[in-house]
Amino acid sequence: MESDNKEGKLDFSVVLASSVHDMKNSLGVLINHLDEVVDTFEEANHSSSKLLSQLQYEAKRVNNNLIQLLSLYRLENSLYSLNISHAPLYDLIDEVVSQNMALMEYKGISIEIDCPDDLYWFIDRELVAGVLSSTMNNSFRYTKDMLRVSVCEKDSYLCICVEDNGVGYPALMLGGDSGNTRQISFTTGSTGLGLYFSEMVARFHKNKDKEGYISIANGGVLGGGIFCICLP
């Protein structure tokens, strides 16, 4: 007689999600201490402050990736309820930019914000802020020295775009197949996680028969890569 092992079967996704949550918490503590060390070294004008700022950036980038993984798990397993609110877009952009200002100053990156002061939209503020922060952090690695964040209403969609003046997206990613945007690259270390997270966040924003989407292109005002998330 065979025993039924279904109830005792290990759900690896649950174990992975729990492990990621623990790692995120531990990394959060490390980042808080690292922030204090960086501030102290910068005040003392210590020669190692730039190296510590780079470590700070990498730690926050890993932390963002862990948050994205947890968010994806919750979204795909119906464990997350969208918190839609009528949000002021300029305040949202300004908040995310302020959180990354220290790193931009360290890397010598200037930023331009093009967003109407009176533009509001119904969005999940935390998820959209996560997409914007992730996109900006990715742009820090590829831009030469400039970023541009623009927000506008187009064809009944809210479009938030992040542009840089780097070399732009590889031709393979611009082939029109959304799967291409998530391919793994051993050369650059890209896993496509950020774009997949952004795509999921966009798709979860719906209004009647319309659904959010993302797009990537090259060119624009700065001549580099352009990432846009458009929400109905």
mmCIF file of C-alpha atoms in Angstrom:
data_model
loop_
_atom_site.group_PDB
_atom_site.id
_atom_site.type_symbol
_atom_site.label_atom_id
_atom_site.label_comp_id
_atom_site.label_asym_id
_atom_site.label_seq_id
_atom_site.Cartn_x
_atom_site.Cartn_y
_atom_site.Cartn_z
ATOM 1 C CA MET A 1 0.000 0.000 0.000
ATOM 2 C CA GLU A 2 1.524 3.309 -1.102
ATOM 3 C CA SER A 3 1.460 6.226 1.286
ATOM 4 C CA ASP A 4 0.191 9.595 0.155
ATOM 5 C CA ASN A 5 3.060 12.092 0.380
ATOM 6 C CA LYS A 6 1.233 15.022 -1.146
ATOM 7 C CA GLU A 7 0.526 16.709 2.193
ATOM 8 C CA GLY A 8 4.159 16.388 3.226
ATOM 9 C CA LYS A 9 5.595 17.520 -0.112
ATOM 10 C CA LEU A 10 7.996 20.429 0.135
ATOM 11 C CA ASP A 11 6.811 23.593 -1.624
ATOM 12 C CA PHE A 12 10.132 25.040 -2.757
ATOM 13 C CA SER A 13 8.598 28.394 -3.721
ATOM 14 C CA VAL A 14 7.391 28.920 -0.141
ATOM 15 C CA VAL A 15 10.804 27.977 1.268
ATOM 16 C CA LEU A 16 12.515 30.292 -1.208
ATOM 17 C CA ALA A 17 10.155 33.178 -0.396
ATOM 18 C CA SER A 18 10.761 32.708 3.328
ATOM 19 C CA SER A 19 14.541 32.621 2.809
ATOM 20 C CA VAL A 20 14.437 35.748 0.639
ATOM 21 C CA HIS A 21 12.424 37.526 3.324
ATOM 22 C CA ASP A 22 15.022 36.645 5.979
ATOM 23 C CA MET A 23 17.876 37.757 3.706
ATOM 24 C CA LYS A 24 16.097 41.038 2.992
ATOM 25 C CA ASN A 25 15.691 41.746 6.712
ATOM 26 C CA SER A 26 19.339 40.974 7.466
ATOM 27 C CA LEU A 27 20.518 43.047 4.525
ATOM 28 C CA GLY A 28 18.298 45.911 5.693
ATOM 29 C CA VAL A 29 20.106 45.960 9.046
ATOM 30 C CA LEU A 30 23.466 45.912 7.271
ATOM 31 C CA ILE A 31 22.426 48.808 5.016
ATOM 32 C CA ASN A 32 21.299 50.910 7.986
ATOM 33 C CA HIS A 33 24.702 50.470 9.661
ATOM 34 C CA LEU A 34 26.484 51.085 6.358
ATOM 35 C CA ASP A 35 24.546 54.350 5.909
ATOM 36 C CA GLU A 36 25.830 55.538 9.276
ATOM 37 C CA VAL A 37 29.421 54.597 8.402
ATOM 38 C CA VAL A 38 29.205 56.350 5.029
ATOM 39 C CA ASP A 39 27.871 59.535 6.651
ATOM 40 C CA THR A 40 30.666 59.486 9.229
ATOM 41 C CA PHE A 41 33.391 58.972 6.621
ATOM 42 C CA GLU A 42 31.973 61.691 4.370
ATOM 43 C CA GLU A 43 31.870 64.192 7.235
ATOM 44 C CA ALA A 44 35.510 63.391 7.981
ATOM 45 C CA ASN A 45 36.352 63.612 4.247
ATOM 46 C CA HIS A 46 37.972 60.185 4.500
ATOM 47 C CA SER A 47 39.626 58.758 1.386
ATOM 48 C CA SER A 48 37.590 55.538 1.650
ATOM 49 C CA SER A 49 34.206 57.300 1.504
ATOM 50 C CA LYS A 50 33.860 56.733 -2.267
ATOM 51 C CA LEU A 51 34.544 53.016 -1.909
ATOM 52 C CA LEU A 52 31.976 52.785 0.878
ATOM 53 C CA SER A 53 29.439 54.633 -1.279
ATOM 54 C CA GLN A 54 29.918 52.003 -3.990
ATOM 55 C CA LEU A 55 29.384 49.232 -1.428
ATOM 56 C CA GLN A 56 26.289 51.078 -0.223
ATOM 57 C CA TYR A 57 24.934 51.200 -3.774
ATOM 58 C CA GLU A 58 25.529 47.493 -4.406
ATOM 59 C CA ALA A 59 23.918 46.517 -1.086
ATOM 60 C CA LYS A 60 20.820 48.582 -1.871
ATOM 61 C CA ARG A 61 20.663 47.117 -5.378
ATOM 62 C CA VAL A 62 20.671 43.583 -3.968
ATOM 63 C CA ASN A 63 18.034 44.613 -1.437
ATOM 64 C CA ASN A 64 15.850 46.007 -4.233
ATOM 65 C CA ASN A 65 16.190 42.712 -6.112
ATOM 66 C CA LEU A 66 15.074 40.766 -3.038
ATOM 67 C CA ILE A 67 12.064 43.057 -2.615
ATOM 68 C CA GLN A 68 11.186 42.515 -6.277
ATOM 69 C CA LEU A 69 11.377 38.743 -5.854
ATOM 70 C CA LEU A 70 9.078 38.852 -2.834
ATOM 71 C CA SER A 71 6.662 41.170 -4.604
ATOM 72 C CA LEU A 72 6.538 38.887 -7.655
ATOM 73 C CA TYR A 73 5.860 35.867 -5.454
ATOM 74 C CA ARG A 74 3.006 37.653 -3.708
ATOM 75 C CA LEU A 75 1.534 39.016 -6.934
ATOM 76 C CA GLU A 76 1.611 35.681 -8.745
ATOM 77 C CA ASN A 77 0.178 33.811 -5.756
ATOM 78 C CA SER A 78 -2.611 36.335 -5.083
ATOM 79 C CA LEU A 79 -1.035 37.274 -1.752
ATOM 80 C CA TYR A 80 -0.854 40.979 -2.571
ATOM 81 C CA SER A 81 -3.819 43.321 -2.882
ATOM 82 C CA LEU A 82 -3.275 46.407 -4.974
ATOM 83 C CA ASN A 83 -3.464 49.592 -2.900
ATOM 84 C CA ILE A 84 -4.804 52.019 -5.487
ATOM 85 C CA SER A 85 -4.858 55.689 -4.533
ATOM 86 C CA HIS A 86 -5.108 59.045 -6.307
ATOM 87 C CA ALA A 87 -1.396 59.866 -6.166
ATOM 88 C CA PRO A 88 0.437 63.112 -7.037
ATOM 89 C CA LEU A 89 3.025 62.102 -9.611
ATOM 90 C CA TYR A 90 5.501 64.922 -9.051
ATOM 91 C CA ASP A 91 5.729 64.100 -5.331
ATOM 92 C CA LEU A 92 6.291 60.432 -6.165
ATOM 93 C CA ILE A 93 9.083 61.189 -8.634
ATOM 94 C CA ASP A 94 10.703 63.699 -6.286
ATOM 95 C CA GLU A 95 10.636 61.180 -3.427
ATOM 96 C CA VAL A 96 12.363 58.442 -5.437
ATOM 97 C CA VAL A 97 14.939 60.877 -6.829
ATOM 98 C CA SER A 98 15.708 62.160 -3.317
ATOM 99 C CA GLN A 99 16.294 58.602 -2.097
ATOM 100 C CA ASN A 100 18.922 58.134 -4.813
ATOM 101 C CA MET A 101 20.447 61.630 -4.773
ATOM 102 C CA ALA A 102 23.502 60.718 -2.698
ATOM 103 C CA LEU A 103 24.465 57.988 -5.129
ATOM 104 C CA MET A 104 23.904 60.224 -8.153
ATOM 105 C CA GLU A 105 26.151 62.883 -6.632
ATOM 106 C CA TYR A 106 28.814 60.250 -5.942
ATOM 107 C CA LYS A 107 28.660 59.025 -9.549
ATOM 108 C CA GLY A 108 28.480 62.551 -10.985
ATOM 109 C CA ILE A 109 25.047 61.961 -12.541
ATOM 110 C CA SER A 110 22.707 64.890 -13.111
ATOM 111 C CA ILE A 111 18.943 64.420 -13.421
ATOM 112 C CA GLU A 112 16.114 66.324 -15.067
ATOM 113 C CA ILE A 113 12.467 65.932 -14.013
ATOM 114 C CA ASP A 114 9.719 66.799 -16.479
ATOM 115 C CA CYS A 115 6.399 66.324 -14.691
ATOM 116 C CA PRO A 116 3.389 68.620 -14.234
ATOM 117 C CA ASP A 117 2.881 69.694 -10.610
ATOM 118 C CA ASP A 118 -0.873 69.040 -10.805
ATOM 119 C CA LEU A 119 -0.850 65.581 -12.434
ATOM 120 C CA TYR A 120 -2.588 62.887 -10.347
ATOM 121 C CA TRP A 121 -3.341 59.261 -11.270
ATOM 122 C CA PHE A 122 -4.893 56.183 -9.693
ATOM 123 C CA ILE A 123 -1.951 53.847 -9.027
ATOM 124 C CA ASP A 124 -0.417 51.566 -6.430
ATOM 125 C CA ARG A 125 2.110 54.114 -5.217
ATOM 126 C CA GLU A 126 4.499 51.625 -3.584
ATOM 127 C CA LEU A 127 4.693 49.314 -6.588
ATOM 128 C CA VAL A 128 5.169 52.154 -9.077
ATOM 129 C CA ALA A 129 7.828 53.712 -6.832
ATOM 130 C CA GLY A 130 9.558 50.322 -6.785
ATOM 131 C CA VAL A 131 9.563 50.185 -10.590
ATOM 132 C CA LEU A 132 10.947 53.720 -10.840
ATOM 133 C CA SER A 133 13.655 53.114 -8.232
ATOM 134 C CA SER A 134 14.684 49.839 -9.892
ATOM 135 C CA THR A 135 14.859 51.481 -13.312
ATOM 136 C CA MET A 136 16.923 54.390 -12.037
ATOM 137 C CA ASN A 137 19.330 52.048 -10.260
ATOM 138 C CA ASN A 138 19.776 50.107 -13.486
ATOM 139 C CA SER A 139 20.361 53.344 -15.407
ATOM 140 C CA PHE A 140 23.110 54.338 -12.952
ATOM 141 C CA ARG A 141 25.179 51.460 -14.329
ATOM 142 C CA TYR A 142 24.831 52.379 -17.998
ATOM 143 C CA THR A 143 24.402 56.142 -18.262
ATOM 144 C CA LYS A 144 27.346 58.418 -18.945
ATOM 145 C CA ASP A 145 26.308 61.232 -16.648
ATOM 146 C CA MET A 146 22.655 62.200 -17.245
ATOM 147 C CA LEU A 147 19.158 60.899 -16.478
ATOM 148 C CA ARG A 148 15.763 62.296 -17.407
ATOM 149 C CA VAL A 149 12.440 61.323 -15.820
ATOM 150 C CA SER A 150 9.355 62.476 -17.716
ATOM 151 C CA VAL A 151 5.682 61.979 -16.936
ATOM 152 C CA CYS A 152 2.736 62.686 -19.224
ATOM 153 C CA GLU A 153 -0.783 61.595 -20.097
ATOM 154 C CA LYS A 154 -1.085 59.987 -23.531
ATOM 155 C CA ASP A 155 -4.110 58.230 -25.065
ATOM 156 C CA SER A 156 -5.744 57.774 -21.627
ATOM 157 C CA TYR A 157 -2.559 56.252 -20.192
ATOM 158 C CA LEU A 158 -0.130 57.674 -17.652
ATOM 159 C CA CYS A 159 3.377 57.254 -19.075
ATOM 160 C CA ILE A 160 6.449 57.463 -16.833
ATOM 161 C CA CYS A 161 9.730 57.316 -18.754
ATOM 162 C CA VAL A 162 13.351 57.130 -17.611
ATOM 163 C CA GLU A 163 16.007 58.088 -20.168
ATOM 164 C CA ASP A 164 19.806 58.054 -20.013
ATOM 165 C CA ASN A 165 22.674 59.141 -22.242
ATOM 166 C CA GLY A 166 24.413 55.773 -22.349
ATOM 167 C CA VAL A 167 24.785 53.390 -25.289
ATOM 168 C CA GLY A 168 21.160 52.250 -25.120
ATOM 169 C CA TYR A 169 19.549 48.815 -25.018
ATOM 170 C CA PRO A 170 21.091 45.935 -27.024
ATOM 171 C CA ALA A 171 19.439 45.195 -30.370
ATOM 172 C CA LEU A 172 18.327 41.753 -29.126
ATOM 173 C CA MET A 173 16.160 43.359 -26.444
ATOM 174 C CA LEU A 174 14.468 45.620 -28.983
ATOM 175 C CA GLY A 175 13.271 42.796 -31.227
ATOM 176 C CA GLY A 176 9.614 43.178 -30.285
ATOM 177 C CA ASP A 177 9.278 39.907 -28.326
ATOM 178 C CA SER A 178 8.707 40.720 -24.645
ATOM 179 C CA GLY A 179 10.561 37.518 -23.753
ATOM 180 C CA ASN A 180 13.754 39.004 -25.190
ATOM 181 C CA THR A 181 13.744 41.722 -22.537
ATOM 182 C CA ARG A 182 14.146 39.107 -19.815
ATOM 183 C CA GLN A 183 17.008 37.061 -21.230
ATOM 184 C CA ILE A 184 19.958 36.290 -18.972
ATOM 185 C CA SER A 185 23.330 37.778 -19.919
ATOM 186 C CA PHE A 186 26.525 36.375 -18.398
ATOM 187 C CA THR A 187 28.429 39.295 -19.917
ATOM 188 C CA THR A 188 26.518 42.071 -18.169
ATOM 189 C CA GLY A 189 25.169 40.038 -15.234
ATOM 190 C CA SER A 190 21.595 40.919 -16.193
ATOM 191 C CA THR A 191 18.811 38.475 -15.252
ATOM 192 C CA GLY A 192 15.931 40.566 -16.582
ATOM 193 C CA LEU A 193 14.345 40.573 -13.116
ATOM 194 C CA GLY A 194 13.786 44.329 -13.062
ATOM 195 C CA LEU A 195 11.983 44.365 -16.404
ATOM 196 C CA TYR A 196 9.888 41.340 -15.481
ATOM 197 C CA PHE A 197 8.906 42.990 -12.191
ATOM 198 C CA SER A 198 8.017 46.191 -14.035
ATOM 199 C CA GLU A 199 5.948 44.267 -16.580
ATOM 200 C CA MET A 200 3.998 42.499 -13.830
ATOM 201 C CA VAL A 201 3.314 45.746 -11.980
ATOM 202 C CA ALA A 202 2.091 47.349 -15.201
ATOM 203 C CA ARG A 203 -0.196 44.422 -16.060
ATOM 204 C CA PHE A 204 -1.789 44.473 -12.610
ATOM 205 C CA HIS A 205 -2.953 48.036 -13.259
ATOM 206 C CA LYS A 206 -6.223 47.717 -15.167
ATOM 207 C CA ASN A 207 -9.046 50.069 -16.077
ATOM 208 C CA LYS A 208 -12.060 48.510 -17.815
ATOM 209 C CA ASP A 209 -10.660 46.880 -20.984
ATOM 210 C CA LYS A 210 -7.235 48.515 -20.708
ATOM 211 C CA GLU A 211 -4.102 47.055 -19.127
ATOM 212 C CA GLY A 212 -0.766 48.611 -18.273
ATOM 213 C CA TYR A 213 2.374 47.820 -20.227
ATOM 214 C CA ILE A 214 6.075 48.661 -20.450
ATOM 215 C CA SER A 215 8.256 49.556 -23.418
ATOM 216 C CA ILE A 216 11.950 50.033 -24.081
ATOM 217 C CA ALA A 217 13.643 51.941 -26.899
ATOM 218 C CA ASN A 218 16.743 53.923 -27.781
ATOM 219 C CA GLY A 219 17.040 57.587 -28.687
ATOM 220 C CA GLY A 220 14.833 60.193 -27.054
ATOM 221 C CA VAL A 221 16.057 63.488 -25.674
ATOM 222 C CA LEU A 222 19.338 62.112 -24.287
ATOM 223 C CA GLY A 223 20.097 59.617 -27.068
ATOM 224 C CA GLY A 224 20.467 56.542 -24.833
ATOM 225 C CA GLY A 225 18.061 53.957 -23.434
ATOM 226 C CA ILE A 226 14.423 54.792 -22.740
ATOM 227 C CA PHE A 227 12.240 52.785 -20.362
ATOM 228 C CA CYS A 228 8.515 53.588 -20.066
ATOM 229 C CA ILE A 229 5.749 52.195 -17.907
ATOM 230 C CA CYS A 230 2.269 53.159 -19.067
ATOM 231 C CA LEU A 231 -0.764 52.728 -16.810
ATOM 232 C CA PRO A 232 -4.461 53.109 -17.717
#
